[in-house]
Amino acid sequence: MQQTKLQGVSVGLSGGELKLGNKAPEVSLVAADLSEVKVSGGTGKARVIIAVPSLDTDVCATETHKFNERAASIKNTEVFVVSMDLPFAAGRFCSTEGIKNLRALSDFRDKEFARAYGVLIADGRLARPQL
């Protein structure tokens, strides 16, 4: 089991570990309007996927703002931020914070993304950024 630190405490991560060159796993996530969004590799477009525990934390909000700014100038690329936030909370964050160049998606339903990308703390929380 992979390990990471959360507030100085070692925690185990569930799921697989992606290596450079691996095809991105296909997962289903939930958009603010509750529609299902499939995210995977092999779409013909580059994809940037940012994983954060919650958009309502200072570090994650700052990271999302920075990627939103950069996403405006990236051509032929889709940018997503994935969190465990409820879809409504992610939608509210994007609308109140002016996030328009990336799409916020939620993994709250079954943690499929967190498991597939190896960022799920064994007790169920999203653990760390993964690009």
Short mmCIF file of C-alpha atoms in Angstrom, two decimals:
data_model
loop_
_atom_site.label_atom_id
_atom_site.label_comp_id
_atom_site.label_asym_id
_atom_site.label_seq_id
_atom_site.Cartn_x
_atom_site.Cartn_y
_atom_site.Cartn_z
CA MET A 1 0.00 0.00 0.00
CA GLN A 2 1.27 3.45 -0.90
CA GLN A 3 1.78 5.92 1.93
CA THR A 4 1.56 9.69 2.14
CA LYS A 5 1.55 12.23 4.97
CA LEU A 6 -1.49 14.18 6.06
CA GLN A 7 -0.76 16.89 8.61
CA GLY A 8 2.45 15.06 9.48
CA VAL A 9 0.76 11.69 10.00
CA SER A 10 1.49 8.76 7.68
CA VAL A 11 -1.65 7.39 6.03
CA GLY A 12 -2.19 4.51 3.61
CA LEU A 13 -3.64 5.08 0.16
CA SER A 14 -6.12 2.73 -1.51
CA GLY A 15 -6.20 2.04 -5.21
CA GLY A 16 -3.71 1.84 -8.03
CA GLU A 17 -0.69 3.99 -8.68
CA LEU A 18 -0.33 5.61 -12.09
CA LYS A 19 3.10 5.68 -13.67
CA LEU A 20 4.37 7.98 -16.39
CA GLY A 21 3.12 6.65 -19.71
CA ASN A 22 0.09 4.81 -18.27
CA LYS A 23 -3.21 5.44 -20.00
CA ALA A 24 -5.53 7.39 -17.73
CA PRO A 25 -8.24 5.13 -16.30
CA GLU A 26 -11.82 5.82 -17.38
CA VAL A 27 -13.96 6.96 -14.47
CA SER A 28 -17.42 8.45 -14.03
CA LEU A 29 -17.70 11.71 -12.12
CA VAL A 30 -20.60 14.03 -11.34
CA ALA A 31 -20.97 17.61 -12.62
CA ALA A 32 -22.74 20.43 -10.76
CA ASP A 33 -25.94 19.74 -12.73
CA LEU A 34 -25.76 16.08 -11.55
CA SER A 35 -24.91 14.81 -15.04
CA GLU A 36 -22.42 11.96 -15.30
CA VAL A 37 -19.11 12.87 -16.93
CA LYS A 38 -16.74 10.16 -18.16
CA VAL A 39 -13.10 11.11 -17.87
CA SER A 40 -10.42 8.96 -19.48
CA GLY A 41 -7.36 8.99 -21.68
CA GLY A 42 -7.47 8.44 -25.40
CA THR A 43 -9.95 11.18 -26.32
CA GLY A 44 -7.66 12.92 -28.80
CA LYS A 45 -7.34 15.92 -26.51
CA ALA A 46 -4.84 16.39 -23.76
CA ARG A 47 -6.43 16.38 -20.33
CA VAL A 48 -5.18 17.96 -17.14
CA ILE A 49 -6.80 16.51 -14.04
CA ILE A 50 -6.25 18.21 -10.70
CA ALA A 51 -7.32 16.25 -7.61
CA VAL A 52 -8.10 18.15 -4.42
CA PRO A 53 -9.81 17.07 -1.18
CA SER A 54 -12.19 20.07 -1.17
CA LEU A 55 -12.52 23.29 -3.13
CA ASP A 56 -13.49 25.01 0.12
CA THR A 57 -9.98 24.92 1.58
CA ASP A 58 -7.48 27.73 1.09
CA VAL A 59 -4.76 25.66 -0.59
CA CYS A 60 -7.17 23.83 -2.91
CA ALA A 61 -9.00 27.05 -3.82
CA THR A 62 -5.69 28.77 -4.64
CA GLU A 63 -4.56 25.80 -6.75
CA THR A 64 -7.89 25.81 -8.62
CA HIS A 65 -7.62 29.56 -9.32
CA LYS A 66 -4.06 29.14 -10.67
CA PHE A 67 -5.08 26.29 -12.98
CA ASN A 68 -8.15 28.26 -14.09
CA GLU A 69 -5.88 31.18 -15.12
CA ARG A 70 -3.47 28.89 -16.98
CA ALA A 71 -6.24 26.88 -18.64
CA ALA A 72 -7.39 29.99 -20.52
CA SER A 73 -4.27 29.89 -22.69
CA ILE A 74 -3.97 26.12 -23.24
CA LYS A 75 -5.26 25.00 -26.64
CA ASN A 76 -6.85 21.62 -27.40
CA THR A 77 -6.78 20.65 -23.72
CA GLU A 78 -9.52 19.91 -21.22
CA VAL A 79 -8.86 20.84 -17.60
CA PHE A 80 -10.76 19.26 -14.72
CA VAL A 81 -10.58 19.67 -10.96
CA VAL A 82 -11.88 16.65 -9.06
CA SER A 83 -12.92 16.80 -5.40
CA MET A 84 -15.02 14.92 -2.88
CA ASP A 85 -17.27 17.98 -2.56
CA LEU A 86 -20.95 17.57 -3.33
CA PRO A 87 -21.65 18.60 -6.95
CA PHE A 88 -23.72 21.57 -5.76
CA ALA A 89 -20.84 22.83 -3.60
CA ALA A 90 -18.39 22.52 -6.51
CA GLY A 91 -20.80 24.41 -8.77
CA ARG A 92 -21.30 27.13 -6.18
CA PHE A 93 -17.54 27.49 -5.74
CA CYS A 94 -16.98 27.90 -9.49
CA SER A 95 -19.79 30.41 -9.95
CA THR A 96 -18.90 32.57 -6.94
CA GLU A 97 -15.14 32.41 -7.61
CA GLY A 98 -15.33 33.06 -11.37
CA ILE A 99 -13.90 29.67 -12.39
CA LYS A 100 -14.75 29.41 -16.09
CA ASN A 101 -11.77 27.76 -17.82
CA LEU A 102 -11.89 24.38 -16.12
CA ARG A 103 -14.64 22.00 -15.11
CA ALA A 104 -15.20 21.00 -11.49
CA LEU A 105 -16.30 17.40 -11.04
CA SER A 106 -17.24 15.44 -7.94
CA ASP A 107 -16.13 11.97 -6.88
CA PHE A 108 -18.52 11.94 -3.91
CA ARG A 109 -20.75 9.14 -5.21
CA ASP A 110 -18.48 6.10 -5.12
CA LYS A 111 -14.88 7.34 -4.98
CA GLU A 112 -14.15 5.68 -8.34
CA PHE A 113 -11.65 8.37 -9.38
CA ALA A 114 -9.80 8.32 -6.05
CA ARG A 115 -9.40 4.54 -6.20
CA ALA A 116 -8.42 4.42 -9.89
CA TYR A 117 -5.83 7.19 -9.48
CA GLY A 118 -4.47 5.98 -6.13
CA VAL A 119 -5.37 9.09 -4.10
CA LEU A 120 -7.93 7.67 -1.68
CA ILE A 121 -6.91 7.52 1.96
CA ALA A 122 -7.69 4.00 3.13
CA ASP A 123 -10.41 5.31 5.46
CA GLY A 124 -12.13 7.06 2.53
CA ARG A 125 -10.87 10.62 2.10
CA LEU A 126 -9.13 12.08 -0.97
CA ALA A 127 -5.53 12.50 0.09
CA ARG A 128 -3.27 14.50 -2.16
CA PRO A 129 -2.87 16.35 -5.41
CA GLN A 130 -2.27 14.09 -8.41
CA LEU A 131 -1.52 15.44 -11.86
#
